[in-house]
Short mmCIF file of C-alpha atoms and ligand atoms in Angstrom, two decimals:
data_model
loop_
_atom_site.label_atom_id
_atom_site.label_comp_id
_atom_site.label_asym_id
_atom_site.label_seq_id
_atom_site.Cartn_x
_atom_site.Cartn_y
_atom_site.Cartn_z
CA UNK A 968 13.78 -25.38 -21.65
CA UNK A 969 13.57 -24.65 -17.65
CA UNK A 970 11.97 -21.87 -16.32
CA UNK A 971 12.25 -20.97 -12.89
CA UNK A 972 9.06 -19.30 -11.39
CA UNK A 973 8.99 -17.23 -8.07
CA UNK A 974 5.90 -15.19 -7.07
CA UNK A 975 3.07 -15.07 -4.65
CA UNK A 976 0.23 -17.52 -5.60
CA UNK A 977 2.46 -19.56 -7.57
CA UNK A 978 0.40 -22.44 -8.13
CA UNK A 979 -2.19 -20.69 -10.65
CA UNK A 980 0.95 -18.94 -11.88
CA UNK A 981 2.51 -22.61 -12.71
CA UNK A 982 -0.72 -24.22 -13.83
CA UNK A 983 -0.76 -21.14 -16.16
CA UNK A 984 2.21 -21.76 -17.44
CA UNK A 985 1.88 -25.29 -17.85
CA UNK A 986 -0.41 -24.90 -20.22
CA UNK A 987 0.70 -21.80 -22.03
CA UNK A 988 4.16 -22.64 -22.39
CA UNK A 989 4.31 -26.70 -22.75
CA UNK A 990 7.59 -26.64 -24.30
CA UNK A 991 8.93 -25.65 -20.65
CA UNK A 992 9.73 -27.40 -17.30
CA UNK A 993 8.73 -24.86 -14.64
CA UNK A 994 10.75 -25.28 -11.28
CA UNK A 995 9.98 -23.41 -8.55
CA UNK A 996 11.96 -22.37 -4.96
CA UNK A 997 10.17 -25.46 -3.37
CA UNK A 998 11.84 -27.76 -5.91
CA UNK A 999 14.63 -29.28 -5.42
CA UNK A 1000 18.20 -27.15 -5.88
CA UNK A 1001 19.64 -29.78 -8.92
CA UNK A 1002 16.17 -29.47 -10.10
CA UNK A 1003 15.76 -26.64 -10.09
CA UNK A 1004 19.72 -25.64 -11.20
CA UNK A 1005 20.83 -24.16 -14.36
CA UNK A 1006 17.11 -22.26 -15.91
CA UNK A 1007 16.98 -20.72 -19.26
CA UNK A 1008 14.47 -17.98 -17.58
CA UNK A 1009 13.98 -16.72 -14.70
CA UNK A 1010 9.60 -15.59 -14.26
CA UNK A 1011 10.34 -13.58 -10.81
CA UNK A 1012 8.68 -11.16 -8.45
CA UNK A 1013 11.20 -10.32 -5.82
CA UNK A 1014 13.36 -13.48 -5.53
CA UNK A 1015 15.14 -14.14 -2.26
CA UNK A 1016 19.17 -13.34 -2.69
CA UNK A 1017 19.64 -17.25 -2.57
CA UNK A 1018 17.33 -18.29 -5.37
CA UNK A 1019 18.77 -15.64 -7.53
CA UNK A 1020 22.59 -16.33 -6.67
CA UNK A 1021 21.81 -19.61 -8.28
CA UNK A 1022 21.18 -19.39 -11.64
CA UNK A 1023 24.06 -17.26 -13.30
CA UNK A 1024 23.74 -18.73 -16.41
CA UNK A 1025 19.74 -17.51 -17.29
CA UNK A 1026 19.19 -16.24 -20.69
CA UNK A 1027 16.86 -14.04 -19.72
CA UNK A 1028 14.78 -12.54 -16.13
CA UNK A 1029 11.15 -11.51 -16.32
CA UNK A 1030 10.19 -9.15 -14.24
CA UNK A 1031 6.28 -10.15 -13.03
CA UNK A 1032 5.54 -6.44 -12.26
CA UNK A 1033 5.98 -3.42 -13.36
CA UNK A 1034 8.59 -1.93 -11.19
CA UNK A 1035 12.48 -3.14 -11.21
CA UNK A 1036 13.51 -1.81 -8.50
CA UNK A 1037 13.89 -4.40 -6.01
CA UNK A 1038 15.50 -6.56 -8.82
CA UNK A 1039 17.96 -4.61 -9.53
CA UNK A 1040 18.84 -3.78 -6.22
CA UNK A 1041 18.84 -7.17 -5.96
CA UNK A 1042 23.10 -8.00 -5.17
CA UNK A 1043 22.63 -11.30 -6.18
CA UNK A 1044 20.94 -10.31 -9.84
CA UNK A 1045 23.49 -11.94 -12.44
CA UNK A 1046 25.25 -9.57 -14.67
CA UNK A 1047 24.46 -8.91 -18.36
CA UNK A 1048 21.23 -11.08 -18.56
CA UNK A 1049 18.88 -8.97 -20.35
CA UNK A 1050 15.39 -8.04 -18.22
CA UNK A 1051 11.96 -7.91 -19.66
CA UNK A 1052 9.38 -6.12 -17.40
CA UNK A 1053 5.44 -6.35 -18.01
CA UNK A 1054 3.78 -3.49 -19.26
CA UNK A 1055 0.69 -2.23 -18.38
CA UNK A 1056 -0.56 -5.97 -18.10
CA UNK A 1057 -3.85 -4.73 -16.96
CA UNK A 1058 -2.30 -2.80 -13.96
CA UNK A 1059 -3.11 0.61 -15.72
CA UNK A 1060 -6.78 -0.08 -15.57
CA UNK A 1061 -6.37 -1.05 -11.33
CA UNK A 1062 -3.88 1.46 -10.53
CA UNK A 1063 -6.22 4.47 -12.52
CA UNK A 1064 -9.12 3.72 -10.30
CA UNK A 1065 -6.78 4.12 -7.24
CA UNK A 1066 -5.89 7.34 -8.60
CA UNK A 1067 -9.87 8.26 -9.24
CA UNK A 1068 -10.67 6.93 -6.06
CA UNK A 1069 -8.01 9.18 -4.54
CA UNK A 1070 -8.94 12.29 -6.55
CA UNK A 1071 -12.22 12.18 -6.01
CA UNK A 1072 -11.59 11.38 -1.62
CA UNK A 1073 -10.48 15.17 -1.82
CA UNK A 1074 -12.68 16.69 -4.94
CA UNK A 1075 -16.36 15.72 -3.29
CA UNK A 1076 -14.69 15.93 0.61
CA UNK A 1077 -15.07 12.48 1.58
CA UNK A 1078 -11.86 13.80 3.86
CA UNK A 1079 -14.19 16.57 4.97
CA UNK A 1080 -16.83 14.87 5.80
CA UNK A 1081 -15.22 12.23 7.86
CA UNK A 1082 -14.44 14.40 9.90
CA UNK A 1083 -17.92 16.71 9.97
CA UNK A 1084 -18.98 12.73 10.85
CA UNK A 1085 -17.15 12.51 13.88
CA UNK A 1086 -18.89 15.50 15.21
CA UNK A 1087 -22.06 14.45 14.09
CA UNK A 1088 -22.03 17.91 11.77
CA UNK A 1089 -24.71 17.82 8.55
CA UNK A 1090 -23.13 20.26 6.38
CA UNK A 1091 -22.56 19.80 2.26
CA UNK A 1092 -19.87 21.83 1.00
CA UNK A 1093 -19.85 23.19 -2.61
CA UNK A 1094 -18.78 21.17 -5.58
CA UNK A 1095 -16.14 22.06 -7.06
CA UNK A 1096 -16.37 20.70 -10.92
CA UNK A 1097 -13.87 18.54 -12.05
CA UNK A 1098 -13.28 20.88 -14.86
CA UNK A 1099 -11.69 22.97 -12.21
CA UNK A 1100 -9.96 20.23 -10.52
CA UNK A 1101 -5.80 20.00 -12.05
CA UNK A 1102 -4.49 16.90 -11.83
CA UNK A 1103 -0.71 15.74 -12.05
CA UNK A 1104 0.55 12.99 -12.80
CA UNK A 1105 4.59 12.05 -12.39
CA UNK A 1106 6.02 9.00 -14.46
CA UNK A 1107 4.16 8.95 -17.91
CA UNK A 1108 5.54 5.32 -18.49
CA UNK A 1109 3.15 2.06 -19.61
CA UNK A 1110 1.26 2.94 -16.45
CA UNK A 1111 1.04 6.75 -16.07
CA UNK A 1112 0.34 7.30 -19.39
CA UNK A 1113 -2.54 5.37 -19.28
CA UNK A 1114 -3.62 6.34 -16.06
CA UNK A 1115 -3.45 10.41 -17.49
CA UNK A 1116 -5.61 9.25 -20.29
CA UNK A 1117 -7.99 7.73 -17.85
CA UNK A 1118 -8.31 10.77 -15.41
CA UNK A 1119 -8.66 13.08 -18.76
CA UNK A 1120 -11.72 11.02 -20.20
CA UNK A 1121 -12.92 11.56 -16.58
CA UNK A 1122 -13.25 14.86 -17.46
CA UNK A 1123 -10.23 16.53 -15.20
CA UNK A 1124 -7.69 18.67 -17.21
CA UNK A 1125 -4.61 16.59 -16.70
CA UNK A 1126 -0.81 17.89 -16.52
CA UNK A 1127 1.43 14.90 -17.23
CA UNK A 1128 5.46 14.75 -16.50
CA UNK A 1129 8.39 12.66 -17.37
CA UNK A 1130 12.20 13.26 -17.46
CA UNK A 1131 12.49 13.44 -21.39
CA UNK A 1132 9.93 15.18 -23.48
CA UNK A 1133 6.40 13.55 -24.57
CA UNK A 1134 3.59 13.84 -26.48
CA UNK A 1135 0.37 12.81 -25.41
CA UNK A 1136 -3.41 13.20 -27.26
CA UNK A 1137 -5.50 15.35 -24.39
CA UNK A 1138 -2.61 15.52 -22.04
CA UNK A 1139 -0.61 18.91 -21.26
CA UNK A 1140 2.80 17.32 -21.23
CA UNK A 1141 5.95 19.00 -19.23
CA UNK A 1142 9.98 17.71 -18.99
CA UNK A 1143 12.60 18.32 -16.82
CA UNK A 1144 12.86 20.32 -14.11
CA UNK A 1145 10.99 23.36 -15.36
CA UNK A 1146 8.68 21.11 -16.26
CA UNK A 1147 8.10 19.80 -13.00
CA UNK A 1148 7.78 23.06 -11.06
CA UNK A 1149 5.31 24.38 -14.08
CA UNK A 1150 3.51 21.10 -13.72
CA UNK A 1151 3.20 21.75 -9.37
CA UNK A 1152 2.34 25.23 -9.06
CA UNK A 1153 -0.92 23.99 -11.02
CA UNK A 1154 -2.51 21.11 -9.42
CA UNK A 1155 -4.92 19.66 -7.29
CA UNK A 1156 -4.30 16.44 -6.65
CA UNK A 1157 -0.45 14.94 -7.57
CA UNK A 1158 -0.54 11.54 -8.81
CA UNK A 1159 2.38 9.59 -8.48
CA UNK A 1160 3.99 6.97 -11.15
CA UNK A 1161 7.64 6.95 -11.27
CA UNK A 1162 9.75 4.02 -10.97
CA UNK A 1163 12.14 4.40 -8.31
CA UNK A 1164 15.59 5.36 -9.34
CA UNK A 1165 18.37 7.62 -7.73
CA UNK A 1166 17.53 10.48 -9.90
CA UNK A 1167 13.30 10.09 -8.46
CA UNK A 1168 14.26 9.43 -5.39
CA UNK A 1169 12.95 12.14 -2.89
CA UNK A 1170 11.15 14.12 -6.25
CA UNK A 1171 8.80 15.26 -3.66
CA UNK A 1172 10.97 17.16 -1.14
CA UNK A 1173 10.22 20.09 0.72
CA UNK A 1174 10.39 22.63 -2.23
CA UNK A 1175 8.71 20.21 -4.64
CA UNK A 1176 5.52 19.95 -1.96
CA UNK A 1177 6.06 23.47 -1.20
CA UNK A 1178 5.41 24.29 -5.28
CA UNK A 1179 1.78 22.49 -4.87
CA UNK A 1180 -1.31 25.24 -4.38
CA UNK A 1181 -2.66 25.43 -1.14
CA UNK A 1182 -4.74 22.32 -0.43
CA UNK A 1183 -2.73 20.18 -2.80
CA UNK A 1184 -3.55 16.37 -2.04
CA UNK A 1185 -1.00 13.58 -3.16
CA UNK A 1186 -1.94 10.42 -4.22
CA UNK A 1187 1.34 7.75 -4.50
CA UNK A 1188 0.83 4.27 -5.87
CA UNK A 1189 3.94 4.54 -7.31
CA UNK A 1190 7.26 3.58 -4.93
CA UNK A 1191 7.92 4.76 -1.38
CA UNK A 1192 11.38 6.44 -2.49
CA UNK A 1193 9.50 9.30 -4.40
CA UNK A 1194 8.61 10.88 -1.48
CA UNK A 1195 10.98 12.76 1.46
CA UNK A 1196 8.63 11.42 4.37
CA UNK A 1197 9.94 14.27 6.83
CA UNK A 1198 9.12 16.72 4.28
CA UNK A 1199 5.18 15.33 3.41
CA UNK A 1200 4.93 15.13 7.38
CA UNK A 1201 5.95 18.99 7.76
CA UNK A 1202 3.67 19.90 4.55
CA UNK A 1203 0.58 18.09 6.14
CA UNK A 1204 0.89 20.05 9.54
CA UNK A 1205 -0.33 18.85 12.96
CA UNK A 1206 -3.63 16.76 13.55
CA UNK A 1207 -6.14 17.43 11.66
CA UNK A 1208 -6.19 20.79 10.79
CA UNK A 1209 -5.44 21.16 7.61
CA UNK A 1210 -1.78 22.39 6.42
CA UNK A 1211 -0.53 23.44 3.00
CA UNK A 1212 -1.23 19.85 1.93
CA UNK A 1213 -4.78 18.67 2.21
CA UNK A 1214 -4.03 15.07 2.92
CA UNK A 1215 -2.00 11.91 1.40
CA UNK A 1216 -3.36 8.61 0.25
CA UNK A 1217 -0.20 6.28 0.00
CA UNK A 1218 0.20 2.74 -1.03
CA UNK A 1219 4.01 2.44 -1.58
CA UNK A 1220 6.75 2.83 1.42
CA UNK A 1221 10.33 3.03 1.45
CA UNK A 1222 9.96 0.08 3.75
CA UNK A 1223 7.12 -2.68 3.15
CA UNK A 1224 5.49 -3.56 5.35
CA UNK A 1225 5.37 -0.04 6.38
CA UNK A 1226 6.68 -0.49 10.18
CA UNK A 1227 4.28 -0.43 13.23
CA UNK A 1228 6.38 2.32 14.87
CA UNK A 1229 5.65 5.16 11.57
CA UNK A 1230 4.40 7.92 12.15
CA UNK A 1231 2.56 7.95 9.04
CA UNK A 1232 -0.19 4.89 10.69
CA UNK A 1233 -1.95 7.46 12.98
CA UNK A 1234 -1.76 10.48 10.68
CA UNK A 1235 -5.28 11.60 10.37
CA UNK A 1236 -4.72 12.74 6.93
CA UNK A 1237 -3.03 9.91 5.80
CA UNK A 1238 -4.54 7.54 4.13
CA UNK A 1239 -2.62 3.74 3.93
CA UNK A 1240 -3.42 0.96 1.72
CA UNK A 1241 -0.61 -1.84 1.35
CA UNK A 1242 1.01 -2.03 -2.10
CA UNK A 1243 -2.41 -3.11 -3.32
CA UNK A 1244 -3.09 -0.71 -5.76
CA UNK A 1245 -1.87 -2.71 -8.99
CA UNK A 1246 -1.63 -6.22 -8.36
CA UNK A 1247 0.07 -8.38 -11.54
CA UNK A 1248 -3.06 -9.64 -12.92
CA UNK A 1249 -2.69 -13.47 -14.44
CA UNK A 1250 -3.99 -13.04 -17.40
CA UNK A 1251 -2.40 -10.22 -19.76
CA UNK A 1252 0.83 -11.13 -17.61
CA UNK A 1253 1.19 -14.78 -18.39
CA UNK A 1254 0.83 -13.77 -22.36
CA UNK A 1255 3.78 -10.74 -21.90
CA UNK A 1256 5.99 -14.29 -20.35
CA UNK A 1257 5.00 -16.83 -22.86
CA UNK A 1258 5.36 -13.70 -25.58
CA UNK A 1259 9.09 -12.79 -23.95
CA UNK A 1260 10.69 -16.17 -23.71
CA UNK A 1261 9.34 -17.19 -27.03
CA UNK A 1262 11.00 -13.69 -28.17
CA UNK A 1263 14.08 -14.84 -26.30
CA UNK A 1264 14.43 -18.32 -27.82
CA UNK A 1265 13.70 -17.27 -31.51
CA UNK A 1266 16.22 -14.14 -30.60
CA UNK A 1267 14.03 -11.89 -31.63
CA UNK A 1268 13.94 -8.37 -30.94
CA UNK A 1269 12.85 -7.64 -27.61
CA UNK A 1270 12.60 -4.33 -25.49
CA UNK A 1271 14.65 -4.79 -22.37
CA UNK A 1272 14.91 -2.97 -19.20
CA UNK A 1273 17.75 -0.27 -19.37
CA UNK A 1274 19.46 -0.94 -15.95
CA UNK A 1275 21.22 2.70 -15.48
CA UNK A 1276 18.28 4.68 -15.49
CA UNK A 1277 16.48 1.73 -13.88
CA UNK A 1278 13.57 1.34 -15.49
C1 LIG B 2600 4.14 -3.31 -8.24
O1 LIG B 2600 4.48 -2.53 -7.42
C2 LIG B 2600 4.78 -3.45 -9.52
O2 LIG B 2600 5.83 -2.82 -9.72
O3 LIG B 2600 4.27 -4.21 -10.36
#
């Protein structure tokens, strides 16, 4: 069985492999094409067009992150060949304390006092207790599910939100678009999880942000496409005054890298990380591939990606 593997730091990806999954050949992009030719899987984070256009005749695609989208939007992804994503993987636990970290930036006025800093100002504002501290959070999927569960053993009441209804211990869950504007008009701090699809793409447009209390903040380490950029600029106001939005801490752009010439860089209530905030890591990951193509080979029942909603 060949398995063709295509992600950053490939090497500890193949020597994982290697020894999980001995039954295998792993090729990888630096092979050579009839070597690497005709693979039974394909164990891919963003593939160039050309490696992809390749291998038609897969069995199956593993997706080595969470999100799909750039697979799928992929025109050179082969038709019909069922995708696995990873789940969770150990993301949750990375991506939740981006979301604390970002909660709590705005909740003890690290933003605040950044700038009080700058003016060399010595002034402690009152705490306001997480009890009284909503938090949102959009996309309640492997990730944002665990992520809300997170924030709530934190001790902040936590809305959560996804497009059909769900039910989650400690969690006030809302649905559709009621849902969404109930969920708004009460938070603090919006988290955002959703994959990027056309039906969450620009989610938070002007009337969405404009639903958020006064001195909302938005945390995304979700996908770029979530988020109208025009509109979150308008929200935030000028400088640093603050507008109706407090501030933004955003890992995910509709372009990556996020281009020199955004106005988003020199924001000073932006806050810009680059897609760091949940990195695949090896471990859990290589046992969700080894588990898949094992699933795949014995043709066992296996829960695929549904490409229409895409996700
Ligand atoms: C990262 O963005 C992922 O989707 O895993």
């Amino acid at each position: 069985m060949r398995v063709l593997l295509h992600i950053d730091d490939i090497d500890t990806w193949r020597q994982a492999l290697v020894e999980r999954l001995p039954e295998a050949e792993i090729v990888t992009a630096d092979d050579p094409a009839d070597k690497r030719r005709n693979a039974d899987y394909l164990a891919v984070w963003q593939p160039p067009e050309a490696l992809l256009a390749e291998q038609a005749q897969a069995k199956g695609i593993i997706n080595l992150g969470a999100g799909v989208d750039a697979l799928l939007n992929n025109p050179a992804l082969p038709e019909n060949v069922p995708i696995v994503k990873l789940r969770d993987a150990g993301m949750a636990e990375l991506i939740a304390d981006y979301a604390r970290y970002g909660i709590l930036h705005f909740q003890r006025d690290f933003d605040r006092y950044r700038r009080q800093q700058a003016q060399r100002e010595w002034r402690a504002h009152a705490v306001v207790d997480k009890h009284d501290w909503p938090v949102g959070v959009l996309g309640l999927g492997a990730i944002g599910a665990k992520v809300a569960a997170m924030l709530a053993a934190d001790g902040f009441p936590v809305h959560g939100w996804s497009r059909t209804p769900k039910s989650l211990a400690g969690i006030r869950c809302h649905h559709g678009d009621t849902g969404l504007a109930a969920l708004l008009r009460q938070v603090r701090s919006l988290v955002l999880l959703l994959p990027s699809t056309a039906s969450t793409r620009h989610i938070m447009d002007a009337e969405a942000l404009a639903a958020l209390p006064k001195g909302a903040s938005l945390i995304n380490p979700g996908r770029g496409s979530l988020i109208d950029e025009a509109a979150l600029l308008d929200a935030l106001g000028e400088g640093a005054q603050e507008g109706r939005l407090r501030g933004a801490i955003l890992d995910a752009f509709p372009e990556e890298p996020l281009p020199a010439t955004s106005p988003l860089w020199t924001h000073p209530r932006i806050w810009i990380t680059p897609h760091m905030a949940g990195p695949t890591p090896l471990g859990e990951a290589v046992d969700q591939v080894v588990a898949a193509i094992r699933a795949f080979e014995a043709g066992d029942e296996i829960e695929t990606v549904d490409p229409d909603a895409g996700y």
